[in-house]
């Protein structure tokens, strides 16, 4: 006996051409963080050279801003697919690496930069885990 297949009801999730809506904060926050870190990196190098600005300092600042902005933007796009533990660890790792890099630009030793970056990363990761745990 031939039967008719039932058609699924509701919206299809896969293969849709609808554009996903992103809030302006998803673009603005990584841009502000990147701009802040880039200016900070260029300023640290400028103060070490006695206040004389040159192109190499600004190049380091621009590269720092582009890398941090791209990583923060990418993490913001995939954060909802990650479990809260991994999401908190990713935010902690991004913050720790940024602070460690900026500490090394300020003239800190490798051990000091790694220690400060690790402390900041672990602290922010724990704070983000608490925030995600409470919200979910």
PDB file of C-alpha atoms in Angstrom:
ATOM      1  CA  UNK A   1       0.000   0.000   0.000  1.00  0.00           C
ATOM      2  CA  UNK A   2       1.395   3.383  -0.968  1.00  0.00           C
ATOM      3  CA  UNK A   3       1.544   6.017   1.729  1.00  0.00           C
ATOM      4  CA  UNK A   4       2.272   9.667   1.450  1.00  0.00           C
ATOM      5  CA  UNK A   5       5.305  11.028   3.259  1.00  0.00           C
ATOM      6  CA  UNK A   6       4.579  13.658   5.871  1.00  0.00           C
ATOM      7  CA  UNK A   7       6.052  17.086   5.206  1.00  0.00           C
ATOM      8  CA  UNK A   8       8.021  18.615   8.056  1.00  0.00           C
ATOM      9  CA  UNK A   9       6.492  21.647   9.684  1.00  0.00           C
ATOM     10  CA  UNK A  10       8.327  24.717  10.910  1.00  0.00           C
ATOM     11  CA  UNK A  11      11.483  26.429   9.764  1.00  0.00           C
ATOM     12  CA  UNK A  12      14.370  24.545   8.306  1.00  0.00           C
ATOM     13  CA  UNK A  13      17.664  25.186  10.038  1.00  0.00           C
ATOM     14  CA  UNK A  14      20.065  23.930   7.409  1.00  0.00           C
ATOM     15  CA  UNK A  15      20.361  25.411   3.981  1.00  0.00           C
ATOM     16  CA  UNK A  16      18.496  28.628   4.630  1.00  0.00           C
ATOM     17  CA  UNK A  17      19.566  31.773   2.885  1.00  0.00           C
ATOM     18  CA  UNK A  18      18.373  34.092   5.646  1.00  0.00           C
ATOM     19  CA  UNK A  19      21.009  36.371   7.043  1.00  0.00           C
ATOM     20  CA  UNK A  20      21.733  36.152  10.706  1.00  0.00           C
ATOM     21  CA  UNK A  21      21.327  39.413  12.612  1.00  0.00           C
ATOM     22  CA  UNK A  22      24.362  40.545  14.585  1.00  0.00           C
ATOM     23  CA  UNK A  23      24.196  43.295  17.149  1.00  0.00           C
ATOM     24  CA  UNK A  24      26.381  46.380  16.751  1.00  0.00           C
ATOM     25  CA  UNK A  25      28.091  45.464  20.033  1.00  0.00           C
ATOM     26  CA  UNK A  26      29.465  42.330  18.344  1.00  0.00           C
ATOM     27  CA  UNK A  27      31.436  44.565  15.982  1.00  0.00           C
ATOM     28  CA  UNK A  28      32.073  47.526  18.276  1.00  0.00           C
ATOM     29  CA  UNK A  29      33.545  45.708  21.285  1.00  0.00           C
ATOM     30  CA  UNK A  30      36.337  43.867  19.393  1.00  0.00           C
ATOM     31  CA  UNK A  31      37.130  47.084  17.504  1.00  0.00           C
ATOM     32  CA  UNK A  32      37.455  49.113  20.717  1.00  0.00           C
ATOM     33  CA  UNK A  33      39.579  46.411  22.369  1.00  0.00           C
ATOM     34  CA  UNK A  34      41.811  46.185  19.305  1.00  0.00           C
ATOM     35  CA  UNK A  35      42.200  49.952  19.048  1.00  0.00           C
ATOM     36  CA  UNK A  36      43.044  50.225  22.745  1.00  0.00           C
ATOM     37  CA  UNK A  37      45.639  47.444  22.622  1.00  0.00           C
ATOM     38  CA  UNK A  38      47.177  48.801  19.423  1.00  0.00           C
ATOM     39  CA  UNK A  39      47.583  52.303  20.817  1.00  0.00           C
ATOM     40  CA  UNK A  40      48.893  50.870  24.074  1.00  0.00           C
ATOM     41  CA  UNK A  41      51.491  48.755  22.244  1.00  0.00           C
ATOM     42  CA  UNK A  42      52.661  51.696  20.120  1.00  0.00           C
ATOM     43  CA  UNK A  43      52.825  53.938  23.204  1.00  0.00           C
ATOM     44  CA  UNK A  44      54.887  51.426  25.161  1.00  0.00           C
ATOM     45  CA  UNK A  45      57.456  51.261  22.379  1.00  0.00           C
ATOM     46  CA  UNK A  46      57.448  55.041  21.976  1.00  0.00           C
ATOM     47  CA  UNK A  47      58.132  55.673  25.667  1.00  0.00           C
ATOM     48  CA  UNK A  48      61.048  53.210  25.578  1.00  0.00           C
ATOM     49  CA  UNK A  49      62.634  55.147  22.704  1.00  0.00           C
ATOM     50  CA  UNK A  50      62.573  58.446  24.579  1.00  0.00           C
ATOM     51  CA  UNK A  51      59.319  59.762  23.145  1.00  0.00           C
ATOM     52  CA  UNK A  52      60.348  59.811  19.495  1.00  0.00           C
ATOM     53  CA  UNK A  53      57.692  58.300  17.232  1.00  0.00           C
ATOM     54  CA  UNK A  54      58.656  56.299  14.184  1.00  0.00           C
ATOM     55  CA  UNK A  55      56.939  53.980  11.735  1.00  0.00           C
ATOM     56  CA  UNK A  56      58.057  50.729  13.360  1.00  0.00           C
ATOM     57  CA  UNK A  57      56.201  51.548  16.566  1.00  0.00           C
ATOM     58  CA  UNK A  58      52.997  52.269  14.705  1.00  0.00           C
ATOM     59  CA  UNK A  59      53.430  49.134  12.617  1.00  0.00           C
ATOM     60  CA  UNK A  60      53.654  47.009  15.772  1.00  0.00           C
ATOM     61  CA  UNK A  61      50.561  48.768  17.120  1.00  0.00           C
ATOM     62  CA  UNK A  62      48.596  48.201  13.911  1.00  0.00           C
ATOM     63  CA  UNK A  63      49.579  44.522  13.714  1.00  0.00           C
ATOM     64  CA  UNK A  64      48.682  44.066  17.397  1.00  0.00           C
ATOM     65  CA  UNK A  65      45.292  45.727  16.814  1.00  0.00           C
ATOM     66  CA  UNK A  66      44.521  43.629  13.737  1.00  0.00           C
ATOM     67  CA  UNK A  67      45.446  40.321  15.383  1.00  0.00           C
ATOM     68  CA  UNK A  68      43.594  41.026  18.626  1.00  0.00           C
ATOM     69  CA  UNK A  69      40.559  42.379  16.778  1.00  0.00           C
ATOM     70  CA  UNK A  70      40.362  39.347  14.504  1.00  0.00           C
ATOM     71  CA  UNK A  71      40.720  36.894  17.385  1.00  0.00           C
ATOM     72  CA  UNK A  72      38.149  38.712  19.549  1.00  0.00           C
ATOM     73  CA  UNK A  73      35.713  38.982  16.630  1.00  0.00           C
ATOM     74  CA  UNK A  74      36.134  35.309  15.777  1.00  0.00           C
ATOM     75  CA  UNK A  75      35.684  34.239  19.387  1.00  0.00           C
ATOM     76  CA  UNK A  76      32.552  36.347  19.621  1.00  0.00           C
ATOM     77  CA  UNK A  77      31.111  34.587  16.564  1.00  0.00           C
ATOM     78  CA  UNK A  78      31.695  31.028  17.819  1.00  0.00           C
ATOM     79  CA  UNK A  79      31.204  31.530  21.560  1.00  0.00           C
ATOM     80  CA  UNK A  80      27.630  30.225  21.611  1.00  0.00           C
ATOM     81  CA  UNK A  81      28.715  26.886  20.152  1.00  0.00           C
ATOM     82  CA  UNK A  82      31.224  26.262  22.927  1.00  0.00           C
ATOM     83  CA  UNK A  83      30.437  24.826  26.360  1.00  0.00           C
ATOM     84  CA  UNK A  84      30.821  27.371  29.159  1.00  0.00           C
ATOM     85  CA  UNK A  85      34.084  25.888  30.455  1.00  0.00           C
ATOM     86  CA  UNK A  86      35.779  26.086  27.060  1.00  0.00           C
ATOM     87  CA  UNK A  87      34.287  29.533  26.379  1.00  0.00           C
ATOM     88  CA  UNK A  88      35.654  30.874  29.679  1.00  0.00           C
ATOM     89  CA  UNK A  89      39.056  29.299  28.983  1.00  0.00           C
ATOM     90  CA  UNK A  90      39.118  30.885  25.506  1.00  0.00           C
ATOM     91  CA  UNK A  91      38.387  34.354  26.884  1.00  0.00           C
ATOM     92  CA  UNK A  92      40.995  33.831  29.608  1.00  0.00           C
ATOM     93  CA  UNK A  93      43.596  32.688  27.091  1.00  0.00           C
ATOM     94  CA  UNK A  94      42.932  35.671  24.821  1.00  0.00           C
ATOM     95  CA  UNK A  95      43.201  38.136  27.698  1.00  0.00           C
ATOM     96  CA  UNK A  96      46.266  36.436  29.175  1.00  0.00           C
ATOM     97  CA  UNK A  97      48.096  36.374  25.854  1.00  0.00           C
ATOM     98  CA  UNK A  98      47.309  40.043  25.241  1.00  0.00           C
ATOM     99  CA  UNK A  99      48.442  41.171  28.680  1.00  0.00           C
ATOM    100  CA  UNK A 100      51.560  39.004  28.481  1.00  0.00           C
ATOM    101  CA  UNK A 101      52.459  40.447  25.080  1.00  0.00           C
ATOM    102  CA  UNK A 102      51.964  44.012  26.271  1.00  0.00           C
ATOM    103  CA  UNK A 103      54.040  43.294  29.373  1.00  0.00           C
ATOM    104  CA  UNK A 104      56.860  41.998  27.199  1.00  0.00           C
ATOM    105  CA  UNK A 105      56.700  45.184  25.105  1.00  0.00           C
ATOM    106  CA  UNK A 106      57.015  47.214  28.303  1.00  0.00           C
ATOM    107  CA  UNK A 107      60.418  45.658  28.918  1.00  0.00           C
ATOM    108  CA  UNK A 108      59.494  42.792  31.211  1.00  0.00           C
ATOM    109  CA  UNK A 109      61.450  39.564  31.139  1.00  0.00           C
ATOM    110  CA  UNK A 110      59.989  36.450  29.571  1.00  0.00           C
ATOM    111  CA  UNK A 111      59.261  34.929  32.982  1.00  0.00           C
ATOM    112  CA  UNK A 112      57.608  38.109  34.274  1.00  0.00           C
ATOM    113  CA  UNK A 113      55.517  38.492  31.107  1.00  0.00           C
ATOM    114  CA  UNK A 114      54.423  34.862  31.245  1.00  0.00           C
ATOM    115  CA  UNK A 115      53.575  35.080  34.942  1.00  0.00           C
ATOM    116  CA  UNK A 116      51.527  38.263  34.628  1.00  0.00           C
ATOM    117  CA  UNK A 117      49.790  36.956  31.506  1.00  0.00           C
ATOM    118  CA  UNK A 118      49.010  33.633  33.194  1.00  0.00           C
ATOM    119  CA  UNK A 119      47.679  35.349  36.325  1.00  0.00           C
ATOM    120  CA  UNK A 120      45.451  37.665  34.281  1.00  0.00           C
ATOM    121  CA  UNK A 121      44.261  34.826  32.063  1.00  0.00           C
ATOM    122  CA  UNK A 122      43.380  32.526  34.960  1.00  0.00           C
ATOM    123  CA  UNK A 123      41.637  35.343  36.835  1.00  0.00           C
ATOM    124  CA  UNK A 124      39.578  36.440  33.853  1.00  0.00           C
ATOM    125  CA  UNK A 125      38.809  32.833  32.907  1.00  0.00           C
ATOM    126  CA  UNK A 126      37.496  32.133  36.413  1.00  0.00           C
ATOM    127  CA  UNK A 127      35.434  35.331  36.392  1.00  0.00           C
ATOM    128  CA  UNK A 128      33.979  34.512  32.982  1.00  0.00           C
ATOM    129  CA  UNK A 129      33.162  30.952  34.064  1.00  0.00           C
ATOM    130  CA  UNK A 130      31.306  32.326  37.067  1.00  0.00           C
ATOM    131  CA  UNK A 131      29.417  34.800  34.867  1.00  0.00           C
ATOM    132  CA  UNK A 132      28.459  32.088  32.333  1.00  0.00           C
ATOM    133  CA  UNK A 133      27.526  29.634  35.085  1.00  0.00           C
ATOM    134  CA  UNK A 134      25.238  32.121  36.810  1.00  0.00           C
ATOM    135  CA  UNK A 135      23.584  33.251  33.573  1.00  0.00           C
ATOM    136  CA  UNK A 136      22.953  29.770  32.177  1.00  0.00           C
TER     137      UNK A 136
END
